[in-house]
GROMACS .gro file of C-alpha atoms in nm:
model
  399
    1MET     CA    1   6.119  -1.419   6.486
    2ASN     CA    2   6.367  -1.448   6.798
    3LEU     CA    3   6.093  -1.422   6.984
    4VAL     CA    4   5.872  -1.703   6.826
    5TRP     CA    5   6.179  -1.977   6.822
    6LYS     CA    6   6.143  -1.860   7.213
    7LEU     CA    7   5.842  -1.954   7.345
    8LEU     CA    8   5.898  -2.280   7.188
    9ARG     CA    9   6.262  -2.344   7.276
   10GLN     CA   10   6.047  -2.312   7.665
   11HIS     CA   11   5.799  -2.526   7.569
   12ILE     CA   12   5.885  -2.823   7.331
   13SER     CA   13   5.839  -3.173   7.505
   14ILE     CA   14   6.169  -3.408   7.410
   15PRO     CA   15   6.001  -3.694   7.426
   16GLN     CA   16   5.733  -3.630   7.223
   17PHE     CA   17   5.992  -3.574   6.928
   18VAL     CA   18   6.138  -3.871   6.987
   19GLY     CA   19   5.838  -4.073   6.987
   20PHE     CA   20   5.728  -3.881   6.636
   21PHE     CA   21   6.097  -3.889   6.532
   22PHE     CA   22   6.145  -4.316   6.542
   23ALA     CA   23   5.781  -4.399   6.478
   24ASN     CA   24   5.760  -4.212   6.124
   25LEU     CA   25   6.148  -4.359   6.055
   26VAL     CA   26   6.066  -4.681   6.100
   27GLY     CA   27   5.718  -4.619   5.859
   28VAL     CA   28   5.940  -4.514   5.632
   29VAL     CA   29   6.196  -4.724   5.602
   30ILE     CA   30   5.940  -5.031   5.573
   31ILE     CA   31   5.825  -4.787   5.249
   32LEU     CA   32   6.139  -4.760   5.138
   33LEU     CA   33   6.267  -5.137   5.186
   34GLY     CA   34   5.943  -5.276   5.034
   35VAL     CA   35   5.949  -5.095   4.746
   36GLN     CA   36   6.327  -5.148   4.670
   37PHE     CA   37   6.295  -5.539   4.729
   38TYR     CA   38   5.986  -5.535   4.498
   39ASN     CA   39   6.195  -5.402   4.258
   40ASP     CA   40   6.541  -5.554   4.302
   41TYR     CA   41   6.340  -5.938   4.369
   42GLN     CA   42   6.212  -5.764   4.002
   43ALA     CA   43   6.552  -5.790   3.901
   44LEU     CA   44   6.690  -6.135   3.978
   45ASP     CA   45   6.387  -6.229   3.633
   46ASN     CA   46   6.520  -5.995   3.405
   47GLU     CA   47   6.640  -6.241   3.175
   48ASP     CA   48   6.286  -6.311   3.179
   49SER     CA   49   6.123  -5.904   3.111
   50PHE     CA   50   5.965  -5.973   2.775
   51MET     CA   51   5.691  -6.192   2.948
   52LYS     CA   52   5.559  -6.106   3.271
   53ALA     CA   53   5.475  -6.311   3.578
   54ASP     CA   54   5.183  -6.383   3.525
   55TYR     CA   55   5.159  -6.531   3.169
   56LEU     CA   56   5.109  -6.863   3.127
   57ILE     CA   57   5.187  -7.072   2.741
   58VAL     CA   58   4.927  -7.342   2.758
   59ASN     CA   59   4.943  -7.690   2.501
   60LYS     CA   60   4.762  -7.990   2.464
   61LYS     CA   61   4.913  -8.275   2.571
   62ILE     CA   62   5.030  -8.543   2.385
   63GLY     CA   63   4.911  -8.861   2.432
   64ALA     CA   64   5.162  -9.247   2.272
   65LEU     CA   65   4.891  -9.270   1.993
   66SER     CA   66   4.831  -8.870   1.831
   67GLY     CA   67   5.055  -8.935   1.597
   68LEU     CA   68   4.972  -9.287   1.511
   69THR     CA   69   4.630  -9.159   1.536
   70GLY     CA   70   4.716  -8.786   1.333
   71ALA     CA   71   4.531  -8.618   1.644
   72GLN     CA   72   4.644  -8.269   1.556
   73ASN     CA   73   4.662  -8.193   1.948
   74THR     CA   74   4.549  -7.803   1.791
   75PHE     CA   75   4.345  -7.508   1.927
   76SER     CA   76   3.938  -7.519   1.841
   77GLU     CA   77   3.812  -7.174   1.824
   78ALA     CA   78   3.532  -7.314   2.009
   79ASP     CA   79   3.842  -7.430   2.245
   80VAL     CA   80   3.949  -7.080   2.306
   81GLU     CA   81   3.628  -6.868   2.343
   82ASP     CA   82   3.592  -7.169   2.633
   83LEU     CA   83   3.918  -7.069   2.795
   84GLU     CA   84   3.884  -6.727   2.753
   85ALA     CA   85   3.561  -6.751   2.933
   86GLU     CA   86   3.689  -6.833   3.214
   87ASN     CA   87   3.740  -6.589   3.515
   88PHE     CA   88   4.092  -6.611   3.634
   89VAL     CA   89   4.177  -6.535   3.232
   90GLU     CA   90   4.280  -6.215   3.133
   91HIS     CA   91   4.378  -6.166   2.837
   92ILE     CA   92   4.449  -6.438   2.509
   93GLY     CA   93   4.684  -6.476   2.298
   94ALA     CA   94   4.829  -6.778   2.008
   95PHE     CA   95   5.152  -6.927   1.905
   96THR     CA   96   5.137  -6.857   1.567
   97PRO     CA   97   5.421  -7.144   1.396
   98SER     CA   98   5.654  -7.034   1.125
   99SER     CA   99   5.563  -7.263   0.798
  100PHE     CA  100   5.846  -7.231   0.611
  101ASN     CA  101   6.158  -7.364   0.613
  102VAL     CA  102   6.432  -7.208   0.840
  103ARG     CA  103   6.853  -7.235   0.793
  104ALA     CA  104   7.022  -6.989   1.073
  105LYS     CA  105   7.448  -6.930   1.115
  106PHE     CA  106   7.645  -6.721   1.230
  107ASP     CA  107   7.874  -6.616   1.039
  108VAL     CA  108   8.240  -6.452   1.220
  109GLU     CA  109   8.523  -6.375   1.076
  110GLY     CA  110   8.827  -6.612   1.276
  111PHE     CA  111   8.544  -6.720   1.441
  112VAL     CA  112   8.410  -7.075   1.328
  113ASN     CA  113   8.118  -7.123   1.119
  114PHE     CA  114   7.820  -7.376   1.223
  115SER     CA  115   7.442  -7.333   1.085
  116THR     CA  116   7.191  -7.484   1.212
  117GLU     CA  117   6.842  -7.591   1.177
  118MET     CA  118   6.534  -7.376   1.272
  119PHE     CA  119   6.196  -7.200   1.338
  120PHE     CA  120   6.036  -6.925   1.452
  121GLU     CA  121   5.712  -6.819   1.642
  122SER     CA  122   5.529  -6.608   1.737
  123VAL     CA  123   5.221  -6.466   2.023
  124PRO     CA  124   5.041  -6.105   1.991
  125ASP     CA  125   5.262  -5.825   2.052
  126GLU     CA  126   5.093  -5.695   2.367
  127PHE     CA  127   5.302  -6.045   2.544
  128VAL     CA  128   5.635  -5.900   2.442
  129ASP     CA  129   5.813  -5.642   2.704
  130VAL     CA  130   6.008  -5.477   2.443
  131GLU     CA  131   6.010  -5.176   2.315
  132SER     CA  132   5.808  -5.081   2.011
  133ASP     CA  133   6.128  -5.013   1.824
  134ALA     CA  134   6.342  -5.307   1.887
  135TRP     CA  135   5.998  -5.480   1.821
  136ASN     CA  136   5.928  -5.416   1.478
  137TYR     CA  137   5.965  -5.501   1.147
  138ARG     CA  138   5.869  -5.329   0.801
  139GLU     CA  139   5.781  -5.501   0.587
  140GLY     CA  140   6.011  -5.550   0.255
  141SER     CA  141   6.316  -5.515   0.546
  142GLY     CA  142   6.629  -5.776   0.544
  143GLU     CA  143   6.676  -5.805   0.940
  144ILE     CA  144   6.455  -5.948   1.143
  145PRO     CA  145   6.447  -5.885   1.531
  146ILE     CA  146   6.450  -6.225   1.717
  147ILE     CA  147   6.496  -6.386   2.124
  148LEU     CA  148   6.584  -6.693   2.134
  149PRO     CA  149   6.562  -6.968   2.535
  150LYS     CA  150   6.816  -6.868   2.653
  151ASN     CA  151   6.862  -7.255   2.801
  152TYR     CA  152   6.885  -7.279   2.382
  153LEU     CA  153   7.238  -7.094   2.496
  154ASP     CA  154   7.328  -7.328   2.730
  155LEU     CA  155   7.292  -7.610   2.537
  156TYR     CA  156   7.546  -7.434   2.342
  157ASN     CA  157   7.822  -7.332   2.561
  158PHE     CA  158   7.791  -7.647   2.844
  159GLY     CA  159   7.709  -7.946   2.598
  160TYR     CA  160   7.860  -7.886   2.217
  161ALA     CA  161   8.100  -7.570   2.244
  162GLN     CA  162   8.227  -7.792   2.518
  163GLY     CA  163   8.280  -8.090   2.380
  164LYS     CA  164   8.393  -7.926   2.008
  165GLY     CA  165   8.695  -7.711   2.234
  166LEU     CA  166   8.456  -7.440   2.102
  167PRO     CA  167   8.453  -7.138   2.224
  168LYS     CA  168   8.212  -7.040   2.493
  169LEU     CA  169   7.977  -6.775   2.407
  170SER     CA  170   7.796  -6.437   2.627
  171GLU     CA  171   7.497  -6.322   2.581
  172GLY     CA  172   7.602  -5.997   2.521
  173ILE     CA  173   7.867  -6.144   2.258
  174LEU     CA  174   7.673  -6.378   2.038
  175SER     CA  175   7.368  -6.060   2.047
  176ALA     CA  176   7.640  -5.857   1.860
  177MET     CA  177   7.764  -6.170   1.661
  178LYS     CA  178   7.618  -6.178   1.275
  179LEU     CA  179   7.289  -6.437   1.206
  180LYS     CA  180   7.267  -6.507   0.843
  181VAL     CA  181   6.865  -6.655   0.800
  182GLN     CA  182   6.794  -6.848   0.527
  183ILE     CA  183   6.385  -6.882   0.444
  184ALA     CA  184   6.196  -7.073   0.210
  185GLY     CA  185   5.946  -7.232  -0.023
  186ASN     CA  186   5.612  -7.143  -0.140
  187GLY     CA  187   5.904  -7.177  -0.408
  188HIS     CA  188   6.137  -6.848  -0.268
  189ASN     CA  189   6.471  -6.860  -0.140
  190ASP     CA  190   6.572  -6.505   0.065
  191ASP     CA  191   6.834  -6.449   0.286
  192PHE     CA  192   6.817  -6.224   0.569
  193ASP     CA  193   6.967  -6.062   0.837
  194GLY     CA  194   6.871  -6.143   1.194
  195ARG     CA  195   6.924  -5.948   1.519
  196ILE     CA  196   6.881  -6.079   1.838
  197VAL     CA  197   6.708  -5.848   2.062
  198GLY     CA  198   6.726  -6.067   2.421
  199PHE     CA  199   6.684  -6.450   2.585
  200SER     CA  200   6.455  -6.567   2.785
  201SER     CA  201   6.443  -6.837   3.030
  202ARG     CA  202   6.031  -6.852   3.000
  203LEU     CA  203   6.019  -6.955   2.626
  204ASN     CA  204   6.074  -7.239   2.495
  205THR     CA  205   6.077  -7.085   2.138
  206ILE     CA  206   6.259  -6.889   1.883
  207LEU     CA  207   5.987  -6.624   1.910
  208VAL     CA  208   5.989  -6.330   1.612
  209PRO     CA  209   5.787  -6.031   1.530
  210GLU     CA  210   5.369  -6.114   1.466
  211LYS     CA  211   5.418  -5.848   1.225
  212PHE     CA  212   5.622  -6.051   1.006
  213MET     CA  213   5.531  -6.379   1.129
  214ARG     CA  214   5.200  -6.317   0.938
  215TRP     CA  215   5.422  -6.169   0.607
  216ALA     CA  216   5.666  -6.436   0.592
  217ASN     CA  217   5.313  -6.777   0.615
  218GLN     CA  218   5.108  -6.518   0.325
  219GLN     CA  219   5.504  -6.484   0.109
  220TYR     CA  220   5.655  -6.858   0.165
  221ALA     CA  221   5.352  -7.147   0.372
  222SER     CA  222   5.219  -7.365   0.173
  223SER     CA  223   4.846  -7.310   0.130
  224GLU     CA  224   4.764  -7.668   0.251
  225VAL     CA  225   4.933  -7.554   0.635
  226THR     CA  226   4.729  -7.618   0.912
  227LYS     CA  227   4.555  -7.271   1.058
  228GLU     CA  228   4.491  -7.379   1.414
  229PRO     CA  229   4.737  -7.295   1.725
  230THR     CA  230   4.934  -7.631   1.878
  231ARG     CA  231   5.028  -7.388   2.182
  232LEU     CA  232   4.802  -7.060   2.427
  233ILE     CA  233   4.927  -6.751   2.544
  234MET     CA  234   4.762  -6.653   2.824
  235GLU     CA  235   4.743  -6.338   3.127
  236VAL     CA  236   4.551  -6.459   3.424
  237ASN     CA  237   4.528  -6.266   3.751
  238ASN     CA  238   4.540  -6.410   3.983
  239PRO     CA  239   4.849  -6.763   3.993
  240THR     CA  240   4.796  -6.959   4.269
  241ASP     CA  241   4.404  -6.917   4.185
  242GLU     CA  242   4.322  -7.338   4.232
  243ARG     CA  243   4.141  -7.327   3.903
  244ILE     CA  244   4.357  -7.267   3.610
  245THR     CA  245   4.517  -7.615   3.763
  246SER     CA  246   4.232  -7.761   3.776
  247TYR     CA  247   4.123  -7.587   3.463
  248LEU     CA  248   4.376  -7.727   3.246
  249GLN     CA  249   4.357  -8.165   3.456
  250ASP     CA  250   3.963  -8.126   3.311
  251HIS     CA  251   4.059  -8.058   2.995
  252ASP     CA  252   4.398  -8.256   2.986
  253TYR     CA  253   4.569  -7.922   2.903
  254GLU     CA  254   4.951  -7.837   2.971
  255THR     CA  255   5.193  -7.588   3.196
  256ASP     CA  256   5.519  -7.539   3.212
  257GLU     CA  257   5.499  -7.636   3.660
  258ASP     CA  258   5.804  -7.412   3.690
  259LYS     CA  259   5.650  -7.140   3.527
  260LEU     CA  260   5.349  -7.202   3.723
  261ASP     CA  261   5.526  -7.162   4.034
  262ALA     CA  262   5.750  -6.859   4.005
  263SER     CA  263   5.395  -6.707   3.933
  264LYS     CA  264   5.319  -6.830   4.233
  265THR     CA  265   5.594  -6.748   4.425
  266THR     CA  266   5.577  -6.357   4.138
  267TYR     CA  267   5.211  -6.336   4.313
  268ILE     CA  268   5.234  -6.401   4.635
  269LEU     CA  269   5.591  -6.202   4.661
  270ARG     CA  270   5.392  -5.918   4.586
  271ILE     CA  271   5.109  -5.985   4.819
  272ILE     CA  272   5.368  -5.957   5.108
  273VAL     CA  273   5.533  -5.617   5.025
  274SER     CA  274   5.192  -5.445   4.937
  275ILE     CA  275   5.089  -5.592   5.383
  276VAL     CA  276   5.418  -5.475   5.396
  277MET     CA  277   5.386  -5.158   5.317
  278ALA     CA  278   5.034  -5.083   5.419
  279VAL     CA  279   5.191  -5.202   5.769
  280GLY     CA  280   5.419  -4.978   5.722
  281ILE     CA  281   5.228  -4.633   5.557
  282VAL     CA  282   4.984  -4.718   5.886
  283ILE     CA  283   5.264  -4.684   6.112
  284SER     CA  284   5.423  -4.363   5.920
  285ILE     CA  285   5.065  -4.192   5.941
  286LEU     CA  286   4.998  -4.315   6.345
  287SER     CA  287   5.387  -4.096   6.407
  288ILE     CA  288   5.233  -3.797   6.163
  289TYR     CA  289   4.909  -3.804   6.482
  290ILE     CA  290   5.141  -3.781   6.745
  291LEU     CA  291   5.391  -3.515   6.550
  292MET     CA  292   5.048  -3.313   6.508
  293LEU     CA  293   4.948  -3.395   6.890
  294SER     CA  294   5.321  -3.204   7.012
  295VAL     CA  295   5.272  -2.871   6.732
  296PHE     CA  296   4.892  -2.886   6.874
  297LEU     CA  297   4.992  -2.935   7.246
  298LEU     CA  298   5.303  -2.658   7.181
  299VAL     CA  299   5.098  -2.418   7.008
  300GLN     CA  300   4.811  -2.451   7.315
  301LYS     CA  301   5.023  -2.325   7.560
  302ASN     CA  302   5.229  -2.102   7.371
  303SER     CA  303   4.805  -1.954   7.238
  304THR     CA  304   4.789  -1.641   7.468
  305LYS     CA  305   5.167  -1.517   7.415
  306LEU     CA  306   5.118  -1.603   7.005
  307GLU     CA  307   4.857  -1.374   7.095
  308ASN     CA  308   5.018  -1.178   7.242
  309LEU     CA  309   5.271  -1.162   6.898
  310LEU     CA  310   5.037  -1.093   6.642
  311LEU     CA  311   4.839  -0.779   6.846
  312ILE     CA  312   5.193  -0.620   6.849
  313GLY     CA  313   5.169  -0.650   6.399
  314TYR     CA  314   5.345  -1.003   6.338
  315SER     CA  315   5.193  -1.173   6.070
  316PRO     CA  316   4.982  -1.559   6.123
  317ALA     CA  317   5.295  -1.668   5.864
  318LYS     CA  318   5.560  -1.518   6.061
  319VAL     CA  319   5.454  -1.704   6.469
  320SER     CA  320   5.389  -2.035   6.211
  321PHE     CA  321   5.702  -2.071   6.044
  322PRO     CA  322   5.901  -2.209   6.357
  323TYR     CA  323   5.663  -2.443   6.405
  324GLN     CA  324   5.651  -2.571   6.002
  325ALA     CA  325   6.027  -2.511   5.987
  326LEU     CA  326   6.089  -2.773   6.297
  327THR     CA  327   5.803  -3.037   6.120
  328VAL     CA  328   5.989  -3.017   5.785
  329GLY     CA  329   6.353  -3.071   5.924
  330LEU     CA  330   6.236  -3.364   6.118
  331ASN     CA  331   6.081  -3.539   5.842
  332LEU     CA  332   6.344  -3.423   5.647
  333LEU     CA  333   6.582  -3.550   5.906
  334VAL     CA  334   6.337  -3.919   5.908
  335LEU     CA  335   6.357  -3.944   5.452
  336VAL     CA  336   6.737  -3.906   5.494
  337LEU     CA  337   6.765  -4.197   5.823
  338ALA     CA  338   6.541  -4.435   5.583
  339VAL     CA  339   6.711  -4.413   5.301
  340ALA     CA  340   7.063  -4.489   5.428
  341ILE     CA  341   6.867  -4.738   5.654
  342MET     CA  342   6.747  -4.877   5.313
  343LEU     CA  343   7.097  -4.903   5.180
  344VAL     CA  344   7.267  -5.042   5.447
  345VAL     CA  345   7.019  -5.360   5.434
  346ARG     CA  346   6.941  -5.346   5.086
  347SER     CA  347   7.408  -5.397   5.097
  348ILE     CA  348   7.275  -5.666   5.292
  349TYR     CA  349   7.040  -5.874   5.104
  350LEU     CA  350   7.156  -5.800   4.751
  351GLU     CA  351   7.497  -5.991   4.888
  352MET     CA  352   7.312  -6.323   4.963
  353PHE     CA  353   7.137  -6.183   4.575
  354GLN     CA  354   7.486  -6.209   4.408
  355ASN     CA  355   7.643  -6.506   4.515
  356PHE     CA  356   7.350  -6.700   4.354
  357PHE     CA  357   7.307  -6.501   4.107
  358PRO     CA  358   7.703  -6.351   4.001
  359ASP     CA  359   7.561  -6.161   3.655
  360LEU     CA  360   7.321  -6.027   3.794
  361GLU     CA  361   7.248  -5.667   3.675
  362VAL     CA  362   7.106  -5.414   4.057
  363PRO     CA  363   6.829  -5.193   3.984
  364GLY     CA  364   6.883  -4.828   4.108
  365ILE     CA  365   6.753  -4.745   4.418
  366LEU     CA  366   6.546  -4.402   4.188
  367PRO     CA  367   6.209  -4.549   4.292
  368ALA     CA  368   6.200  -4.601   4.636
  369LEU     CA  369   6.414  -4.230   4.608
  370CYS     CA  370   6.059  -4.153   4.419
  371VAL     CA  371   5.827  -4.259   4.713
  372GLY     CA  372   6.022  -4.076   4.990
  373VAL     CA  373   6.026  -3.769   4.834
  374VAL     CA  374   5.593  -3.790   4.759
  375LEU     CA  375   5.592  -3.858   5.142
  376LEU     CA  376   5.849  -3.599   5.205
  377VAL     CA  377   5.633  -3.322   5.054
  378VAL     CA  378   5.289  -3.504   5.103
  379VAL     CA  379   5.325  -3.506   5.485
  380SER     CA  380   5.520  -3.221   5.546
  381THR     CA  381   5.295  -3.084   5.258
  382PHE     CA  382   4.965  -3.172   5.564
  383ASN     CA  383   5.177  -3.059   5.885
  384ILE     CA  384   5.212  -2.617   5.726
  385ILE     CA  385   4.852  -2.723   5.665
  386ALA     CA  386   4.773  -2.774   5.973
  387VAL     CA  387   4.968  -2.604   6.187
  388HIS     CA  388   4.927  -2.249   5.941
  389GLY     CA  389   4.499  -2.346   6.037
  390LYS     CA  390   4.640  -2.319   6.429
  391VAL     CA  391   4.763  -1.990   6.427
  392MET     CA  392   4.527  -1.854   6.186
  393SER     CA  393   4.245  -2.020   6.501
  394ILE     CA  394   4.404  -1.835   6.743
  395TRP     CA  395   4.462  -1.499   6.477
  396LYS     CA  396   4.080  -1.527   6.484
  397ARG     CA  397   3.976  -1.536   6.807
  398LYS     CA  398   4.231  -1.263   6.870
  399ASP     CA  399   3.924  -1.031   6.635
   0.00000   0.00000   0.00000
């Protein structure tokens, strides 16, 4: 084996391998940074993780005379079918409002008790990104999972609590507090325990599981209540599609412009990250080509001596090993340095993120590491097979 290593050192081209190393390093750094940056950016929207960025909430505009004319501003079945037929729509669901009286209060020993009238709404479960165990209601259960709007908490902290001299509440504290819910209607009056599973700034409603809402409306609501929804939630394939805005304007529908802009920003960012990662992949592929060309030239220069080694009894695997070890070692070094560079760059942009979002929960780097390891395995496997094939061609030539 020492003979092969000596042959390898005699004809190795340092500039070629240095060129491969830096080209591959740039490509891998771009790929890992793209994956990690997008993952970190998603964490900025962590409080909205209950709904994907491509979900839009649509309602009919309420005119000045709506109350006088008795207009319901509800969506008929024909309205839903017409909207669902549009190419930009992937999936549509309806908000189901509570048709009964709801009153809730926080009951904590040693803490000021306060109660309020409230309402519930639900959407199909596929639109809510919560673990099924947490977002589940069994008929007859006395506990209701609830998602609260984050702006309700802000109103309490910066409005009501500040004016009344009450302590401010964080999301964690509020989630740990006991929420007592009283539901009345249709001759029934029952108490439930509310379990707050999270907060969202994209939902301006108090959300409960659809299974609970169907049961509660049957149990507590009057049969005279209208069944048509007043709001729809829809998943779109491209939030930047101008047809969405045109359709909403033509039909006097409206959606929250801030949420639509956020969806557009996320969609555009996804495209940019994909383009950047594609550039990184192209650079990596070119660097792999440089490496293989360098190894092939190295093997070609040593072909006569390698053939002699094969003739005196060295196996193709032993002859191939030094070249394979060289390529795998270079790929491993590239991955280690790429991860180190990614962490340095990440620390810089995370510091900027945390200046604007002090409560940002920073995700781990496992996704980027997994991508890096996959790249290492794929590229190294390709290198090993290619080198072995080149040596085997010399082995067959000796016959």
